[in-house]
Amino acid sequence: MRTMSGDQVEAAVASCATALRAALDRDWDTVNAAGLEWSCRTTAFHIAEALTGYASRLAVGAQDRLPLRITLPEGTGNAGLLQVIEATGALLAAAVRSAPPGVRAFHPLPFGSADREGFAAMGVAETLLHTHDIARGLGLPHEPPADLAASVLAWLFPHVQPGPAPWPTLLWATGRGELPGRAPVTDWTWYNNLVLPAGRVTLTGIRPAVARDVVLGGDGGFDWLDDGPYEGTREACSHLTKAYEAGVHRPEFGVFALVRTEDGRAVGGIGFHGAPDDERRVEIGYDLVESARGHGYATEALRALTEWALARDDVDTVVATIEPANLPSQRVVTRAGFTRATVEEERTATDEYDRDTGLLLYVRRA
């Protein structure tokens, strides 16, 4: 699995220092960073501010911005500023390494929080991209290691179709470059994974980097109960991976691992078959490892994810298809507020539903 950790943060900061050290004798105050209204010096200081903010929030699991800022003593030169970037990068790397799995802290984009991998990825992105801006402003060469750019794309840009090379793709995705056959990007954001509380389990959004590992037989970085994940979760991750590679994946309508709150063990998967259709319907599916069945986890997860979807402006109906012999699953959807579809509802169901298969259709509306 493509990793995102303190090692990647340190590598990004090292790439920044190597590029900018060649211009320590230049006046960074009088030259703007490329594409920005900030000077090169202000942009360099912004890298340090971002790394500090990410490290401090992650270290304490802050649920809002902290009343914390850093300043530079008057007369600090370029060499001193570069040392501050290196020091704050080390702080973020240490915070990422020491944060336990599952800890999340505040970040507004786009779902209000990020985990340790997310903060590492954001630190790497801030460092690589703003080093690029500064280097272009100063006329310096800069191309970071391709694997760093690829990791940022896999962890923060699940909605972006992979391009021919990672670094040009990341520059294009952030409005800093062009890619043949793709329209210029003028408005962009990155995506940390969505996490939803669901009673005794937490629904943890699975990123493309994680999904690919699951498809290949790995655990995706989760501590699975039994020998999980179950086959349905692996199949769902395969669909997610294909959607990502085709550039049509919408991370908010992806796949989630069910992580048990009491011990951090993953007990199953749940997710959507895709984005809402033209009739504002989405189909949902789920599975559990065998020893986790019969405890109500699926009901809690299904209820939470369905209510989250129905609270959106682009979803009016959530549907689920179940085999007639699967009585436990029928009880799950019923407890989660679904009802058997009427004949008319079956006729107008999603493309995924085919009456000839014999599957039962269940529906829940907003």
CSV table of C-alpha atoms in Angstrom, one decimal:
chain,number,residue,atom,x,y,z
A,1,MET,CA,0.0,0.0,0.0
A,2,ARG,CA,1.2,3.5,-0.8
A,3,THR,CA,2.0,4.9,2.6
A,4,MET,CA,1.7,8.4,4.1
A,5,SER,CA,3.6,9.0,7.3
A,6,GLY,CA,6.2,11.1,9.0
A,7,ASP,CA,8.8,9.8,6.5
A,8,GLN,CA,6.9,11.4,3.7
A,9,VAL,CA,6.7,14.7,5.6
A,10,GLU,CA,10.5,14.7,6.2
A,11,ALA,CA,11.2,13.8,2.5
A,12,ALA,CA,9.0,16.7,1.3
A,13,VAL,CA,10.8,19.2,3.7
A,14,ALA,CA,14.1,17.9,2.5
A,15,SER,CA,13.1,18.5,-1.1
A,16,CYS,CA,12.0,22.0,-0.2
A,17,ALA,CA,15.3,22.8,1.5
A,18,THR,CA,17.4,21.4,-1.4
A,19,ALA,CA,15.5,23.6,-3.9
A,20,LEU,CA,15.4,26.8,-1.9
A,21,ARG,CA,18.9,26.6,-0.4
A,22,ALA,CA,20.2,27.6,-3.9
A,23,ALA,CA,18.7,31.1,-3.5
A,24,LEU,CA,19.5,32.0,0.1
A,25,ASP,CA,21.4,35.1,-1.1
A,26,ARG,CA,18.3,36.4,-3.0
A,27,ASP,CA,15.8,38.9,-1.8
A,28,TRP,CA,12.7,36.8,-1.2
A,29,ASP,CA,10.7,39.8,0.0
A,30,THR,CA,10.6,41.7,-3.4
A,31,VAL,CA,9.7,38.7,-5.6
A,32,ASN,CA,6.2,37.2,-5.6
A,33,ALA,CA,5.7,33.4,-5.6
A,34,ALA,CA,4.3,32.3,-8.9
A,35,GLY,CA,0.6,32.4,-9.1
A,36,LEU,CA,0.2,34.1,-5.7
A,37,GLU,CA,-0.1,37.6,-4.3
A,38,TRP,CA,2.3,36.6,-1.6
A,39,SER,CA,6.1,37.3,-1.7
A,40,CYS,CA,8.4,34.3,-1.8
A,41,ARG,CA,9.3,35.0,1.9
A,42,THR,CA,5.6,35.2,3.0
A,43,THR,CA,4.9,31.9,1.1
A,44,ALA,CA,7.9,30.2,2.7
A,45,PHE,CA,6.7,31.3,6.1
A,46,HIS,CA,3.2,30.0,5.3
A,47,ILE,CA,4.7,26.5,4.8
A,48,ALA,CA,6.1,26.7,8.4
A,49,GLU,CA,2.8,28.0,9.7
A,50,ALA,CA,0.9,25.2,8.1
A,51,LEU,CA,3.2,22.5,9.4
A,52,THR,CA,3.0,24.0,12.9
A,53,GLY,CA,-0.8,24.2,12.8
A,54,TYR,CA,-1.1,20.6,11.6
A,55,ALA,CA,1.3,19.3,14.2
A,56,SER,CA,-0.3,21.1,17.1
A,57,ARG,CA,-3.8,20.1,16.2
A,58,LEU,CA,-3.0,16.4,15.6
A,59,ALA,CA,-0.9,16.2,18.8
A,60,VAL,CA,-3.8,17.1,21.0
A,61,GLY,CA,-6.7,15.9,18.8
A,62,ALA,CA,-8.0,19.4,18.7
A,63,GLN,CA,-11.6,19.8,17.5
A,64,ASP,CA,-11.2,23.4,16.4
A,65,ARG,CA,-8.4,25.7,15.4
A,66,LEU,CA,-5.9,26.3,18.2
A,67,PRO,CA,-5.1,29.9,19.4
A,68,LEU,CA,-1.5,29.4,18.3
A,69,ARG,CA,0.7,31.3,15.9
A,70,ILE,CA,4.4,31.5,15.2
A,71,THR,CA,6.5,34.6,14.5
A,72,LEU,CA,10.0,35.3,13.2
A,73,PRO,CA,12.3,37.6,15.1
A,74,GLU,CA,13.1,40.8,13.3
A,75,GLY,CA,16.2,40.3,11.1
A,76,THR,CA,15.7,36.6,10.5
A,77,GLY,CA,17.3,35.8,7.1
A,78,ASN,CA,16.4,33.3,4.5
A,79,ALA,CA,18.7,30.7,6.0
A,80,GLY,CA,16.9,31.1,9.4
A,81,LEU,CA,13.5,30.9,7.7
A,82,LEU,CA,14.5,27.7,6.0
A,83,GLN,CA,15.6,26.2,9.3
A,84,VAL,CA,12.2,27.0,10.7
A,85,ILE,CA,10.6,25.1,7.9
A,86,GLU,CA,12.8,22.1,8.6
A,87,ALA,CA,12.1,22.3,12.4
A,88,THR,CA,8.3,22.6,11.9
A,89,GLY,CA,8.4,19.7,9.4
A,90,ALA,CA,10.1,17.6,12.1
A,91,LEU,CA,7.4,18.6,14.5
A,92,LEU,CA,4.7,17.4,12.2
A,93,ALA,CA,6.6,14.2,11.4
A,94,ALA,CA,6.9,13.4,15.1
A,95,ALA,CA,3.2,14.2,15.7
A,96,VAL,CA,2.1,11.8,12.9
A,97,ARG,CA,4.4,9.0,14.3
A,98,SER,CA,3.1,9.4,17.8
A,99,ALA,CA,-0.6,9.7,17.0
A,100,PRO,CA,-2.6,6.5,17.7
A,101,PRO,CA,-4.6,5.0,14.9
A,102,GLY,CA,-8.1,6.5,14.5
A,103,VAL,CA,-7.2,9.8,16.2
A,104,ARG,CA,-8.7,12.8,14.3
A,105,ALA,CA,-8.4,16.5,14.6
A,106,PHE,CA,-10.0,19.6,13.1
A,107,HIS,CA,-9.5,20.5,9.5
A,108,PRO,CA,-12.3,22.3,7.6
A,109,LEU,CA,-11.8,20.6,4.2
A,110,PRO,CA,-14.2,19.1,3.4
A,111,PHE,CA,-15.7,17.1,6.2
A,112,GLY,CA,-14.3,18.8,9.3
A,113,SER,CA,-11.5,16.5,10.4
A,114,ALA,CA,-8.5,14.6,9.3
A,115,ASP,CA,-6.6,11.5,10.6
A,116,ARG,CA,-2.8,11.2,11.0
A,117,GLU,CA,-2.3,10.2,7.4
A,118,GLY,CA,-4.5,13.1,6.3
A,119,PHE,CA,-2.4,15.6,8.3
A,120,ALA,CA,0.8,14.1,6.9
A,121,ALA,CA,-0.6,14.3,3.3
A,122,MET,CA,-1.6,17.9,3.8
A,123,GLY,CA,1.8,18.8,5.2
A,124,VAL,CA,3.4,17.2,2.2
A,125,ALA,CA,1.1,19.0,-0.2
A,126,GLU,CA,1.6,22.4,1.4
A,127,THR,CA,5.4,21.9,1.2
A,128,LEU,CA,5.6,20.6,-2.3
A,129,LEU,CA,3.2,23.0,-3.9
A,130,HIS,CA,4.4,26.2,-2.2
A,131,THR,CA,8.0,25.2,-2.8
A,132,HIS,CA,7.0,25.0,-6.5
A,133,ASP,CA,5.4,28.5,-6.3
A,134,ILE,CA,8.5,30.0,-4.7
A,135,ALA,CA,10.9,28.2,-7.0
A,136,ARG,CA,9.1,29.4,-10.1
A,137,GLY,CA,9.1,33.0,-8.7
A,138,LEU,CA,12.8,32.8,-8.1
A,139,GLY,CA,13.6,31.0,-11.4
A,140,LEU,CA,14.8,27.9,-9.6
A,141,PRO,CA,14.5,24.3,-10.8
A,142,HIS,CA,12.2,22.1,-8.6
A,143,GLU,CA,10.7,18.7,-9.2
A,144,PRO,CA,10.1,16.6,-6.0
A,145,PRO,CA,10.3,12.8,-5.9
A,146,ALA,CA,7.4,11.4,-8.0
A,147,ASP,CA,6.4,9.0,-5.2
A,148,LEU,CA,5.6,12.0,-2.9
A,149,ALA,CA,3.3,13.5,-5.5
A,150,ALA,CA,1.7,10.1,-6.1
A,151,SER,CA,1.1,9.6,-2.4
A,152,VAL,CA,-0.5,13.1,-2.1
A,153,LEU,CA,-2.8,12.3,-5.0
A,154,ALA,CA,-3.8,8.9,-3.6
A,155,TRP,CA,-4.5,10.3,-0.1
A,156,LEU,CA,-6.0,13.7,-0.8
A,157,PHE,CA,-7.3,13.7,-4.4
A,158,PRO,CA,-9.5,10.7,-4.7
A,159,HIS,CA,-11.7,12.5,-7.1
A,160,VAL,CA,-8.9,13.1,-9.6
A,161,GLN,CA,-8.2,10.6,-12.3
A,162,PRO,CA,-4.5,9.5,-12.2
A,163,GLY,CA,-2.5,11.1,-15.0
A,164,PRO,CA,0.5,10.1,-17.0
A,165,ALA,CA,2.9,11.2,-14.3
A,166,PRO,CA,2.1,12.2,-10.6
A,167,TRP,CA,3.8,15.6,-10.3
A,168,PRO,CA,2.3,17.2,-13.5
A,169,THR,CA,-1.0,15.7,-12.4
A,170,LEU,CA,-0.8,17.2,-8.9
A,171,LEU,CA,0.1,20.6,-10.4
A,172,TRP,CA,-2.8,20.4,-12.8
A,173,ALA,CA,-5.2,19.3,-10.1
A,174,THR,CA,-4.3,22.4,-8.0
A,175,GLY,CA,-4.5,24.9,-10.9
A,176,ARG,CA,-0.8,25.1,-11.4
A,177,GLY,CA,-0.3,23.4,-14.8
A,178,GLU,CA,-1.9,21.8,-17.8
A,179,LEU,CA,-2.5,18.2,-18.8
A,180,PRO,CA,-3.2,17.2,-22.4
A,181,GLY,CA,-6.9,16.4,-22.9
A,182,ARG,CA,-8.0,17.9,-19.6
A,183,ALA,CA,-9.6,21.3,-19.1
A,184,PRO,CA,-7.7,23.8,-16.9
A,185,VAL,CA,-8.5,23.7,-13.2
A,186,THR,CA,-9.7,27.0,-11.7
A,187,ASP,CA,-11.3,25.8,-8.5
A,188,TRP,CA,-10.1,22.9,-6.4
A,189,THR,CA,-10.0,21.3,-3.0
A,190,TRP,CA,-8.5,18.3,-1.4
A,191,TYR,CA,-10.5,15.6,0.4
A,192,ASN,CA,-9.8,14.0,3.7
A,193,ASN,CA,-11.8,10.9,4.2
A,194,LEU,CA,-15.3,11.1,5.7
A,195,VAL,CA,-15.8,9.5,9.1
A,196,LEU,CA,-19.2,9.0,10.7
A,197,PRO,CA,-20.1,7.9,14.2
A,198,ALA,CA,-22.6,5.0,14.2
A,199,GLY,CA,-23.3,3.8,17.7
A,200,ARG,CA,-20.8,1.2,18.7
A,201,VAL,CA,-18.9,1.5,15.4
A,202,THR,CA,-17.3,4.3,13.4
A,203,LEU,CA,-17.7,4.4,9.6
A,204,THR,CA,-14.2,5.2,8.3
A,205,GLY,CA,-14.0,6.3,4.6
A,206,ILE,CA,-11.7,4.1,2.6
A,207,ARG,CA,-9.3,6.0,0.3
A,208,PRO,CA,-8.2,4.8,-3.1
A,209,ALA,CA,-4.7,3.9,-1.7
A,210,VAL,CA,-6.3,1.8,1.0
A,211,ALA,CA,-8.9,0.2,-1.4
A,212,ARG,CA,-6.2,-1.0,-3.8
A,213,ASP,CA,-4.4,-2.7,-0.9
A,214,VAL,CA,-7.6,-4.4,0.1
A,215,VAL,CA,-8.3,-5.6,-3.5
A,216,LEU,CA,-4.8,-7.1,-3.6
A,217,GLY,CA,-5.5,-9.1,-0.4
A,218,GLY,CA,-4.2,-6.7,2.2
A,219,ASP,CA,-5.8,-5.4,5.3
A,220,GLY,CA,-5.8,-1.7,4.2
A,221,GLY,CA,-4.1,-0.7,7.4
A,222,PHE,CA,-7.1,-1.8,9.5
A,223,ASP,CA,-7.0,-4.3,12.4
A,224,TRP,CA,-9.6,-6.8,11.1
A,225,LEU,CA,-11.6,-9.2,13.3
A,226,ASP,CA,-11.1,-12.8,12.2
A,227,ASP,CA,-9.5,-13.0,8.8
A,228,GLY,CA,-11.4,-9.9,7.4
A,229,PRO,CA,-12.3,-8.1,5.3
A,230,TYR,CA,-15.1,-10.2,4.0
A,231,GLU,CA,-15.4,-10.8,0.3
A,232,GLY,CA,-18.1,-8.2,-0.2
A,233,THR,CA,-15.8,-5.5,1.1
A,234,ARG,CA,-13.0,-6.5,-1.2
A,235,GLU,CA,-15.4,-6.4,-4.1
A,236,ALA,CA,-16.7,-3.0,-3.2
A,237,CYS,CA,-13.1,-1.8,-2.9
A,238,SER,CA,-12.5,-3.1,-6.4
A,239,HIS,CA,-15.4,-1.0,-7.7
A,240,LEU,CA,-14.0,2.0,-5.9
A,241,THR,CA,-10.5,1.5,-7.4
A,242,LYS,CA,-12.0,1.2,-10.9
A,243,ALA,CA,-14.0,4.4,-10.4
A,244,TYR,CA,-10.9,6.2,-9.2
A,245,GLU,CA,-8.9,5.1,-12.2
A,246,ALA,CA,-11.7,6.3,-14.5
A,247,GLY,CA,-11.9,9.6,-12.7
A,248,VAL,CA,-15.6,9.2,-11.6
A,249,HIS,CA,-15.1,8.4,-8.0
A,250,ARG,CA,-16.9,10.6,-5.5
A,251,PRO,CA,-15.4,10.0,-2.1
A,252,GLU,CA,-18.5,10.9,-0.1
A,253,PHE,CA,-20.3,8.1,-1.9
A,254,GLY,CA,-17.6,5.5,-1.5
A,255,VAL,CA,-16.8,2.6,0.8
A,256,PHE,CA,-16.5,2.7,4.6
A,257,ALA,CA,-14.9,0.3,7.1
A,258,LEU,CA,-16.9,-0.4,10.2
A,259,VAL,CA,-14.4,0.1,13.1
A,260,ARG,CA,-15.6,-1.0,16.5
A,261,THR,CA,-15.3,1.8,19.0
A,262,GLU,CA,-14.4,-0.4,22.0
A,263,ASP,CA,-11.3,-1.9,20.6
A,264,GLY,CA,-10.5,-0.4,17.2
A,265,ARG,CA,-11.1,-3.7,15.3
A,266,ALA,CA,-12.7,-3.5,11.9
A,267,VAL,CA,-15.7,-5.8,11.7
A,268,GLY,CA,-17.1,-5.1,8.2
A,269,GLY,CA,-17.7,-2.7,5.3
A,270,ILE,CA,-20.6,-0.6,4.1
A,271,GLY,CA,-20.9,1.7,1.1
A,272,PHE,CA,-22.7,3.1,-1.9
A,273,HIS,CA,-22.7,1.5,-5.4
A,274,GLY,CA,-22.1,4.9,-6.8
A,275,ALA,CA,-23.2,8.6,-6.8
A,276,PRO,CA,-26.9,9.5,-6.9
A,277,ASP,CA,-28.6,8.9,-10.2
A,278,ASP,CA,-30.8,11.4,-12.0
A,279,GLU,CA,-33.7,10.5,-9.8
A,280,ARG,CA,-31.6,11.3,-6.7
A,281,ARG,CA,-31.4,7.6,-5.6
A,282,VAL,CA,-28.4,5.8,-4.3
A,283,GLU,CA,-27.9,2.1,-3.6
A,284,ILE,CA,-26.2,0.9,-0.5
A,285,GLY,CA,-24.6,-2.5,0.5
A,286,TYR,CA,-22.9,-3.9,3.5
A,287,ASP,CA,-21.3,-7.0,5.0
A,288,LEU,CA,-19.7,-8.2,8.3
A,289,VAL,CA,-17.1,-10.7,9.2
A,290,GLU,CA,-18.8,-13.8,10.4
A,291,SER,CA,-18.1,-13.5,14.1
A,292,ALA,CA,-19.4,-9.9,14.2
A,293,ARG,CA,-22.9,-10.9,12.9
A,294,GLY,CA,-25.9,-10.9,15.0
A,295,HIS,CA,-24.8,-8.1,17.3
A,296,GLY,CA,-26.6,-5.2,15.6
A,297,TYR,CA,-23.4,-3.5,14.1
A,298,ALA,CA,-24.8,-3.6,10.6
A,299,THR,CA,-28.1,-2.0,11.7
A,300,GLU,CA,-26.3,0.8,13.4
A,301,ALA,CA,-24.0,1.4,10.4
A,302,LEU,CA,-26.8,1.2,7.9
A,303,ARG,CA,-29.0,3.6,9.8
A,304,ALA,CA,-26.3,6.1,10.2
A,305,LEU,CA,-25.1,6.1,6.6
A,306,THR,CA,-28.6,6.2,5.3
A,307,GLU,CA,-29.6,9.1,7.4
A,308,TRP,CA,-26.4,11.0,6.4
A,309,ALA,CA,-27.2,10.4,2.7
A,310,LEU,CA,-30.9,11.5,3.1
A,311,ALA,CA,-29.9,14.7,4.8
A,312,ARG,CA,-28.1,15.8,1.6
A,313,ASP,CA,-29.7,17.9,-1.0
A,314,ASP,CA,-28.8,15.4,-3.8
A,315,VAL,CA,-30.4,12.3,-2.3
A,316,ASP,CA,-34.1,11.6,-1.9
A,317,THR,CA,-34.1,7.8,-1.8
A,318,VAL,CA,-31.7,5.0,-0.6
A,319,VAL,CA,-32.3,1.5,-1.9
A,320,ALA,CA,-30.9,-1.9,-1.0
A,321,THR,CA,-31.2,-5.3,-2.8
A,322,ILE,CA,-31.2,-8.5,-0.9
A,323,GLU,CA,-31.5,-12.2,-1.8
A,324,PRO,CA,-34.8,-13.7,-0.7
A,325,ALA,CA,-33.1,-16.4,1.4
A,326,ASN,CA,-31.0,-13.8,3.3
A,327,LEU,CA,-33.4,-13.3,6.2
A,328,PRO,CA,-30.9,-11.7,8.6
A,329,SER,CA,-30.1,-9.0,6.1
A,330,GLN,CA,-33.8,-8.4,5.5
A,331,ARG,CA,-34.2,-7.9,9.3
A,332,VAL,CA,-31.2,-5.4,9.2
A,333,VAL,CA,-32.8,-3.2,6.6
A,334,THR,CA,-36.2,-3.3,8.3
A,335,ARG,CA,-34.7,-2.3,11.6
A,336,ALA,CA,-32.9,0.6,9.8
A,337,GLY,CA,-36.2,2.0,8.5
A,338,PHE,CA,-36.4,0.4,5.0
A,339,THR,CA,-39.5,-1.1,3.6
A,340,ARG,CA,-40.2,-3.5,0.8
A,341,ALA,CA,-40.5,-1.7,-2.5
A,342,THR,CA,-43.9,-1.6,-4.2
A,343,VAL,CA,-44.4,-2.9,-7.7
A,344,GLU,CA,-44.3,0.6,-9.0
A,345,GLU,CA,-41.1,1.4,-7.1
A,346,GLU,CA,-39.5,-1.8,-8.6
A,347,ARG,CA,-40.4,-0.6,-12.1
A,348,THR,CA,-38.7,2.7,-11.6
A,349,ALA,CA,-35.7,1.4,-9.6
A,350,THR,CA,-32.1,2.1,-10.2
A,351,ASP,CA,-30.3,0.5,-13.1
A,352,GLU,CA,-28.6,-1.9,-10.7
A,353,TYR,CA,-32.0,-3.6,-9.8
A,354,ASP,CA,-33.3,-6.2,-12.2
A,355,ARG,CA,-36.5,-8.0,-11.2
A,356,ASP,CA,-35.4,-11.0,-13.1
A,357,THR,CA,-32.6,-11.7,-10.7
A,358,GLY,CA,-35.1,-12.5,-8.0
A,359,LEU,CA,-33.5,-10.0,-5.6
A,360,LEU,CA,-35.8,-8.1,-3.1
A,361,LEU,CA,-35.8,-4.3,-3.3
A,362,TYR,CA,-36.0,-2.3,-0.1
A,363,VAL,CA,-36.4,1.5,0.0
A,364,ARG,CA,-36.0,4.3,2.5
A,365,ARG,CA,-37.0,7.9,1.6
A,366,ALA,CA,-36.2,11.3,3.0
